[in-house]
């Protein structure tokens, strides 16, 4: 996330690590950057190794800059008007932000109704380990994100994310969401030609 002074350096390290993993025969890892707010940040993130970008809002200039660099952009939306504006620019995966504040999974169903099979969502902003299953159970949701992934235990210098416990709890929530999801995973919507 481009919210800290170290963000671009962390992005470079993550990109280098992903390349090293692939070179050693490991799986392909896609590295992205979030909280991209400007055309300059698009360029900086891509130069640092980002392969996709996310923003908390829909800004046409940022979407255009990402498109010019050939990098997928996931703009943030919170209203039907923003969905339609993003669709007009060819965006088909949208970040629902702030997901919890606008009403959570139930609101997503209402907001999404006119756009079924035209766009897909990545909810963030207030999504928690406890609420992620409600989002993932919806067929229009591709993934969720949240800072809870790196929740720390301990304090001060000894504060460390309890990644193993978080991973186990997240996997259980994903399995339950998959069990109740009405149509299982669905393919991405087809690209929408920019107007």
XYZ file of N, CA and C in Angstrom:
585
model
N 0.845 -1.169 0.000
C 0.000 0.000 0.000
C 0.888 1.229 0.000
N 0.562 2.159 -0.833
C 1.385 3.355 -0.951
C 1.005 4.394 0.101
N 0.911 3.943 1.352
C 0.565 4.854 2.448
C 1.721 5.086 3.400
N 2.862 4.475 3.146
C 4.010 4.650 4.022
C 5.233 5.005 3.192
N 6.225 5.643 3.804
C 7.433 6.007 3.053
C 8.196 4.784 2.512
N 8.026 3.629 3.154
C 8.738 2.420 2.753
C 8.007 1.615 1.685
N 6.839 2.046 1.280
C 5.981 1.238 0.410
C 6.663 0.828 -0.887
N 7.308 1.753 -1.565
C 7.924 1.404 -2.855
C 9.093 0.442 -2.675
N 9.839 0.606 -1.600
C 10.951 -0.322 -1.351
C 10.417 -1.718 -1.027
N 9.363 -1.793 -0.245
C 8.736 -3.083 0.059
C 8.208 -3.711 -1.226
N 7.614 -2.898 -2.087
C 7.108 -3.389 -3.370
C 8.241 -3.953 -4.227
N 9.386 -3.240 -4.273
C 10.546 -3.750 -5.021
C 11.007 -5.095 -4.457
N 11.090 -5.183 -3.137
C 11.526 -6.437 -2.497
C 10.544 -7.571 -2.784
N 9.244 -7.280 -2.702
C 8.236 -8.303 -2.969
C 8.304 -8.758 -4.418
N 8.506 -7.823 -5.327
C 8.606 -8.162 -6.747
C 9.838 -9.017 -7.020
N 10.957 -8.641 -6.404
C 12.182 -9.434 -6.552
C 12.000 -10.832 -5.966
N 11.355 -10.912 -4.806
C 11.123 -12.219 -4.175
C 10.216 -13.088 -5.041
N 9.183 -12.481 -5.637
C 8.280 -13.240 -6.510
C 9.036 -13.788 -7.716
N 9.919 -12.977 -8.288
C 10.723 -13.426 -9.430
C 11.654 -14.561 -9.019
N 12.236 -14.463 -7.835
C 13.136 -15.503 -7.335
C 12.393 -16.815 -7.102
N 11.206 -16.727 -6.538
C 10.383 -17.924 -6.303
C 10.099 -18.628 -7.627
N 9.728 -17.857 -8.638
C 9.441 -18.420 -9.953
C 10.699 -19.030 -10.575
N 11.827 -18.349 -10.447
C 13.088 -18.852 -11.000
C 13.503 -20.173 -10.358
N 13.109 -20.373 -9.109
C 13.445 -21.605 -8.392
C 12.392 -22.694 -8.591
N 11.492 -22.477 -9.538
C 10.487 -23.491 -9.842
C 9.232 -23.413 -9.005
N 9.098 -22.357 -8.235
C 7.918 -22.194 -7.400
C 6.753 -21.624 -8.196
N 5.663 -21.372 -7.502
C 4.465 -20.855 -8.188
C 4.635 -19.397 -8.615
N 3.844 -19.012 -9.595
C 3.811 -17.626 -10.037
C 3.104 -16.798 -8.977
N 3.693 -15.713 -8.582
C 3.123 -14.814 -7.581
C 2.941 -13.453 -8.233
N 1.748 -12.907 -8.141
C 1.465 -11.593 -8.696
C 1.567 -10.554 -7.592
N 2.341 -9.517 -7.844
C 2.562 -8.473 -6.854
C 1.832 -7.210 -7.298
N 1.053 -6.642 -6.405
C 0.315 -5.432 -6.721
C 0.556 -4.341 -5.710
N 0.028 -3.163 -6.013
C 0.152 -2.018 -5.115
C -1.230 -1.431 -4.872
N -1.485 -1.057 -3.636
C -2.761 -0.463 -3.284
C -2.626 0.972 -2.846
N -3.762 1.605 -2.677
C -3.853 3.009 -2.314
C -3.107 3.873 -3.337
N -3.306 3.557 -4.604
C -2.705 4.337 -5.696
C -3.665 5.492 -5.986
N -3.187 6.713 -5.741
C -4.050 7.882 -5.785
C -3.760 8.857 -6.923
N -2.626 8.696 -7.603
C -2.255 9.679 -8.617
C -1.555 9.020 -9.792
N -1.454 9.762 -10.884
C -0.732 9.281 -12.060
C 0.740 9.034 -11.725
N 1.329 9.891 -10.898
C 2.725 9.697 -10.492
C 2.894 8.415 -9.692
N 1.928 8.111 -8.835
C 2.011 6.876 -8.062
C 1.850 5.651 -8.955
N 1.052 5.756 -10.010
C 0.936 4.660 -10.977
C 2.322 4.350 -11.535
N 3.000 5.375 -12.024
C 4.323 5.185 -12.626
C 5.321 4.638 -11.605
N 5.331 5.195 -10.411
C 6.274 4.739 -9.376
C 6.021 3.287 -8.989
N 4.752 2.915 -8.830
C 4.414 1.544 -8.440
C 4.795 0.552 -9.526
N 4.520 0.888 -10.773
C 4.863 -0.010 -11.880
C 6.385 -0.137 -11.994
N 7.103 0.959 -11.864
C 8.567 0.906 -11.911
C 9.135 0.070 -10.769
N 8.434 0.037 -9.636
C 8.882 -0.759 -8.489
C 8.485 -2.230 -8.612
N 7.692 -2.578 -9.640
C 7.376 -3.983 -9.870
C 5.917 -4.368 -9.741
N 5.030 -3.412 -9.506
C 3.610 -3.758 -9.379
C 3.068 -4.278 -10.700
N 2.313 -5.371 -10.623
C 1.703 -5.977 -11.811
C 0.213 -5.673 -11.898
N -0.351 -5.100 -10.844
C -1.719 -4.601 -10.850
C -1.805 -3.532 -9.775
N -2.829 -2.687 -9.872
C -2.970 -1.565 -8.955
C -4.399 -1.505 -8.417
N -4.535 -1.016 -7.191
C -5.840 -0.789 -6.580
C -5.901 0.637 -6.053
N -7.091 1.203 -6.063
C -7.293 2.543 -5.522
C -8.539 2.533 -4.647
N -8.605 3.436 -3.676
C -9.794 3.495 -2.833
C -10.971 4.188 -3.507
N -10.707 4.843 -4.637
C -11.767 5.579 -5.323
C -11.616 5.431 -6.836
N -12.610 5.934 -7.548
C -12.563 5.916 -9.003
C -12.093 7.282 -9.485
N -10.898 7.317 -10.078
C -10.333 8.540 -10.631
C -9.959 8.250 -12.085
N -10.672 8.829 -13.042
C -10.400 8.536 -14.449
C -8.934 8.727 -14.854
N -8.279 9.750 -14.333
C -6.885 9.998 -14.702
C -5.977 8.857 -14.245
N -6.249 8.316 -13.080
C -5.435 7.203 -12.565
C -5.701 5.943 -13.397
N -6.960 5.679 -13.735
C -7.286 4.527 -14.583
C -6.601 4.668 -15.944
N -6.647 5.854 -16.533
C -5.998 6.088 -17.833
C -4.491 5.889 -17.744
N -3.878 6.374 -16.677
C -2.430 6.217 -16.506
C -2.051 4.742 -16.394
N -2.835 3.972 -15.648
C -2.558 2.539 -15.521
C -2.724 1.847 -16.863
N -3.785 2.192 -17.577
C -4.015 1.598 -18.897
C -2.851 1.930 -19.842
N -2.373 3.159 -19.814
C -1.260 3.570 -20.680
C 0.005 2.773 -20.384
N 0.154 2.335 -19.143
C 1.329 1.540 -18.766
C 1.064 0.046 -18.919
N -0.143 -0.330 -19.340
C -0.460 -1.736 -19.558
C -0.656 -2.534 -18.288
N -1.062 -1.877 -17.204
C -1.215 -2.536 -15.913
C -2.689 -2.533 -15.512
N -3.237 -3.683 -15.111
C -4.625 -3.720 -14.651
C -4.845 -2.804 -13.448
N -5.969 -2.111 -13.458
C -6.329 -1.177 -12.396
C -7.664 -1.594 -11.807
N -7.737 -1.648 -10.482
C -8.967 -1.973 -9.768
C -9.359 -0.725 -8.971
N -10.232 0.116 -9.558
C -10.618 1.334 -8.846
C -11.651 1.047 -7.769
N -11.677 1.906 -6.764
C -12.653 1.778 -5.698
C -13.974 2.427 -6.067
N -15.056 1.792 -5.628
C -16.399 2.328 -5.863
C -17.230 2.136 -4.601
N -18.261 2.971 -4.471
C -19.189 2.821 -3.355
C -20.628 3.073 -3.787
N -20.836 3.478 -5.046
C -22.185 3.809 -5.520
C -22.407 3.262 -6.925
N -23.655 3.102 -7.322
C -23.940 2.695 -8.700
C -23.354 3.661 -9.742
N -23.371 4.959 -9.465
C -22.796 5.919 -10.421
C -21.313 5.643 -10.640
N -20.594 5.328 -9.568
C -19.170 5.019 -9.705
C -18.973 3.711 -10.472
N -19.840 2.735 -10.240
C -19.761 1.481 -10.996
C -19.907 1.778 -12.480
N -20.908 2.557 -12.833
C -21.157 2.855 -14.243
C -20.023 3.660 -14.864
N -19.473 4.620 -14.124
C -18.344 5.389 -14.647
C -17.129 4.490 -14.866
N -16.873 3.594 -13.936
C -15.747 2.668 -14.083
C -15.978 1.730 -15.272
N -17.218 1.255 -15.424
C -17.534 0.383 -16.558
C -17.320 1.119 -17.881
N -17.655 2.393 -17.934
C -17.468 3.182 -19.153
C -15.997 3.238 -19.560
N -15.093 3.098 -18.576
C -13.663 3.116 -18.860
C -13.095 1.713 -19.039
N -13.966 0.710 -19.077
C -13.514 -0.649 -19.328
C -13.126 -1.437 -18.099
N -13.350 -0.904 -16.914
C -13.003 -1.627 -15.689
C -14.061 -2.696 -15.436
N -13.618 -3.906 -15.133
C -14.569 -4.985 -14.877
C -14.364 -5.635 -13.520
N -13.298 -5.292 -12.827
C -13.097 -5.705 -11.437
C -12.996 -4.418 -10.629
N -13.849 -4.316 -9.607
C -13.947 -3.085 -8.840
C -13.756 -3.361 -7.357
N -13.060 -2.458 -6.715
C -12.847 -2.549 -5.276
C -14.028 -1.882 -4.581
N -14.794 -2.633 -3.805
C -15.889 -2.067 -3.030
C -15.295 -1.500 -1.751
N -15.306 -0.173 -1.633
C -14.646 0.491 -0.504
C -15.428 1.719 -0.084
N -15.634 1.912 1.181
C -15.383 1.027 2.324
C -16.554 0.052 2.517
N -16.297 -1.188 2.304
C -17.350 -2.211 2.232
C -18.218 -2.272 3.485
N -17.619 -2.274 4.642
C -18.416 -2.399 5.869
C -19.251 -1.150 6.107
N -18.704 0.001 5.839
C -19.401 1.259 6.083
C -20.632 1.418 5.207
N -20.570 0.899 3.975
C -21.734 1.059 3.099
C -22.769 -0.054 3.267
N -22.522 -0.960 4.207
C -23.560 -1.940 4.531
C -23.178 -3.398 4.407
N -21.928 -3.705 4.094
C -21.471 -5.083 4.087
C -22.050 -5.936 2.965
N -22.047 -7.263 3.145
C -22.504 -8.174 2.093
C -23.942 -7.917 1.633
N -24.828 -7.554 2.539
C -26.223 -7.306 2.142
C -26.314 -6.116 1.197
N -25.572 -5.046 1.490
C -25.582 -3.870 0.612
C -24.961 -4.205 -0.736
N -23.950 -5.048 -0.735
C -23.328 -5.444 -1.997
C -24.356 -6.087 -2.914
N -25.208 -6.936 -2.359
C -26.242 -7.577 -3.169
C -27.192 -6.581 -3.800
N -27.540 -5.550 -3.066
C -28.453 -4.526 -3.579
C -27.749 -3.675 -4.636
N -26.533 -3.231 -4.331
C -25.771 -2.393 -5.262
C -25.475 -3.159 -6.544
N -25.153 -4.435 -6.417
C -24.710 -5.247 -7.544
C -25.848 -5.657 -8.474
N -27.073 -5.708 -7.998
C -28.191 -6.282 -8.753
C -28.255 -5.856 -10.221
N -28.127 -4.573 -10.553
C -28.222 -4.199 -11.969
C -27.001 -4.597 -12.811
N -25.940 -5.044 -12.159
C -24.680 -5.268 -12.869
C -24.237 -6.734 -12.879
N -25.154 -7.637 -12.560
C -24.821 -9.056 -12.508
C -24.153 -9.475 -13.821
N -23.074 -10.210 -13.706
C -22.294 -10.728 -14.835
C -21.622 -9.647 -15.676
N -21.585 -8.428 -15.188
C -20.911 -7.357 -15.925
C -19.651 -6.889 -15.216
N -19.639 -6.972 -13.880
C -18.467 -6.613 -13.089
C -18.348 -7.574 -11.920
N -17.169 -7.592 -11.335
C -16.917 -8.399 -10.141
C -16.297 -7.475 -9.086
N -16.362 -7.903 -7.830
C -15.947 -7.032 -6.739
C -14.874 -7.637 -5.860
N -14.082 -6.742 -5.277
C -13.076 -7.058 -4.280
C -13.360 -6.141 -3.088
N -14.152 -6.583 -2.105
C -14.460 -5.734 -0.959
C -13.262 -5.549 -0.019
N -13.057 -4.320 0.410
C -12.068 -3.971 1.437
C -12.660 -2.847 2.276
N -12.011 -2.544 3.355
C -12.469 -1.457 4.208
C -13.473 -1.944 5.225
N -12.972 -2.391 6.369
C -13.854 -2.898 7.409
C -14.162 -4.375 7.282
N -13.623 -5.025 6.261
C -13.789 -6.481 6.146
C -12.919 -7.111 7.235
N -13.472 -8.051 7.942
C -12.751 -8.704 9.028
C -12.732 -10.211 8.807
N -11.969 -10.884 9.621
C -11.944 -12.342 9.573
C -13.346 -12.894 9.807
N -14.094 -12.235 10.681
C -15.448 -12.684 10.999
C -16.447 -12.399 9.874
N -16.235 -11.326 9.115
C -17.205 -10.951 8.075
C -16.827 -11.417 6.673
N -15.608 -11.864 6.484
C -15.154 -12.186 5.123
C -15.993 -13.280 4.474
N -16.466 -14.238 5.229
C -17.269 -15.322 4.666
C -18.553 -14.830 4.025
N -19.173 -13.812 4.626
C -20.394 -13.248 4.062
C -20.167 -12.637 2.692
N -19.000 -12.043 2.498
C -18.656 -11.486 1.182
C -18.320 -12.607 0.198
N -17.461 -13.521 0.637
C -16.988 -14.582 -0.268
C -18.095 -15.542 -0.692
N -19.179 -15.583 0.068
C -20.296 -16.447 -0.306
C -21.071 -15.882 -1.499
N -20.831 -14.640 -1.843
C -21.524 -13.995 -2.965
C -20.776 -14.278 -4.266
N -21.445 -14.728 -5.304
C -20.755 -15.094 -6.549
C -20.089 -13.934 -7.276
N -20.495 -12.696 -6.995
C -19.863 -11.560 -7.671
C -18.582 -11.097 -6.987
N -18.201 -11.753 -5.887
C -16.989 -11.388 -5.154
C -15.849 -12.318 -5.542
N -14.735 -11.725 -5.989
C -13.555 -12.511 -6.371
C -12.643 -12.786 -5.188
N -12.521 -11.809 -4.300
C -11.617 -11.915 -3.160
C -11.970 -10.797 -2.188
N -11.402 -10.839 -1.001
C -11.540 -9.763 -0.029
C -10.151 -9.356 0.432
N -10.060 -8.193 1.010
C -8.792 -7.743 1.561
C -9.025 -7.034 2.870
N -7.982 -6.973 3.672
C -8.110 -6.251 4.928
C -6.841 -6.300 5.744
N -6.684 -5.312 6.597
C -5.492 -5.246 7.443
C -5.497 -6.333 8.511
N -6.644 -6.973 8.755
C -6.712 -8.067 9.722
C -5.777 -9.210 9.350
N -5.390 -9.285 8.087
C -4.472 -10.344 7.667
C -3.146 -10.279 8.424
N -2.770 -9.082 8.833
C -1.498 -8.903 9.532
C -1.701 -8.436 10.966
N -2.801 -8.847 11.583
C -3.072 -8.497 12.979
C -1.924 -8.998 13.843
N -1.441 -8.135 14.725
C -0.287 -8.504 15.537
C -0.691 -9.006 16.910
N 0.206 -9.813 17.454
C 0.080 -10.210 18.849
C 1.333 -9.702 19.552
N 1.247 -9.435 20.820
C 2.377 -8.855 21.527
C 2.339 -7.340 21.398
N 3.399 -6.692 21.851
C 3.452 -5.239 21.761
C 4.879 -4.783 21.526
N 4.992 -3.551 21.066
C 6.295 -2.953 20.838
C 7.114 -3.727 19.820
N 8.395 -3.870 20.095
C 9.331 -4.545 19.193
C 8.957 -5.999 18.983
N 8.322 -6.614 19.984
C 7.972 -8.025 19.905
C 6.659 -8.285 19.170
N 5.977 -7.232 18.717
C 4.702 -7.405 18.019
C 4.939 -8.080 16.674
N 4.285 -9.195 16.469
C 4.423 -9.962 15.231
C 3.055 -10.446 14.793
N 2.831 -10.480 13.487
C 1.566 -11.063 13.024
C 1.525 -12.555 13.338
N 0.401 -13.036 13.799
C 0.216 -14.463 14.047
C -0.313 -15.067 12.746
N 0.581 -15.199 11.773
C 0.182 -15.600 10.429
C -0.408 -16.996 10.370
N 0.128 -17.911 11.144
C -0.371 -19.288 11.087
C -1.820 -19.373 11.575
N -2.112 -18.729 12.700
C -3.486 -18.761 13.229
C -4.434 -18.026 12.283
N -3.993 -16.893 11.759
C -4.835 -16.141 10.827
C -5.083 -16.948 9.566
N -4.045 -17.611 9.053
C -4.195 -18.439 7.853
C -5.214 -19.550 8.083
N -5.124 -20.236 9.200
C -6.046 -21.328 9.484
C -7.491 -20.825 9.596
N -7.681 -19.714 10.281
C -9.029 -19.162 10.433
C -9.568 -18.673 9.087
N -8.712 -18.045 8.278
C -9.143 -17.559 6.963
C -9.500 -18.726 6.049
N -8.699 -19.784 6.065
C -8.993 -20.950 5.233
C -10.326 -21.588 5.629
N -10.606 -21.623 6.927
C -11.885 -22.172 7.386
C -13.043 -21.297 6.894
N -12.884 -19.983 6.938
C -13.933 -19.076 6.470
C -14.135 -19.212 4.965
N -13.045 -19.370 4.228
C -13.138 -19.543 2.775
C -13.850 -20.860 2.449
N -13.515 -21.923 3.165
C -14.155 -23.221 2.921
C -15.659 -23.143 3.189
N -16.039 -22.474 4.260
C -17.468 -22.333 4.573
C -18.165 -21.487 3.516
N -17.532 -20.402 3.070
C -18.120 -19.558 2.022
C -18.291 -20.354 0.732
N -17.314 -21.172 0.392
C -17.408 -21.988 -0.824
C -18.555 -22.994 -0.716
N -18.780 -23.499 0.491
C -19.852 -24.470 0.702
C -21.233 -23.848 0.477
N -21.410 -22.597 0.880
C -22.729 -21.966 0.778
C -22.888 -21.074 -0.454
N -21.806 -20.839 -1.165
C -21.863 -19.970 -2.347
C -22.790 -20.595 -3.386
N -23.787 -19.843 -3.881
C -24.800 -20.447 -4.755
C -24.272 -21.016 -6.053
N -23.329 -20.382 -6.686
C -22.902 -20.875 -7.995
C -21.416 -21.205 -8.044
N -20.756 -21.227 -6.892
C -19.329 -21.498 -6.893
C -18.565 -20.409 -7.606
N -17.298 -20.656 -7.864
C -16.512 -19.638 -8.553
C -17.081 -19.372 -9.947
N -17.057 -18.138 -10.343
C -17.556 -17.797 -11.678
C -16.435 -17.151 -12.460
N -16.472 -17.261 -13.768
C -15.432 -16.622 -14.572
C -15.542 -15.106 -14.476
N -14.446 -14.449 -14.754
C -14.470 -12.985 -14.780
C -15.426 -12.521 -15.871
N -16.069 -11.378 -15.664
C -16.928 -10.857 -16.719
C -16.091 -10.508 -17.947
N -16.691 -10.520 -19.114
C -15.929 -10.170 -20.318
C -15.518 -8.712 -20.276
N -14.413 -8.374 -20.939
C -13.971 -6.980 -20.953
C -15.053 -6.087 -21.539
N -15.127 -4.892 -21.037
C -16.076 -3.902 -21.526
C -15.276 -2.871 -22.310
N -15.615 -2.703 -23.556
C -14.859 -1.766 -24.392
C -15.035 -0.347 -23.866
N -13.917 0.378 -23.724
C -14.025 1.766 -23.269
C -14.882 2.584 -24.249
N -15.670 3.507 -23.680
C -16.542 4.335 -24.492
C -15.786 5.416 -25.088
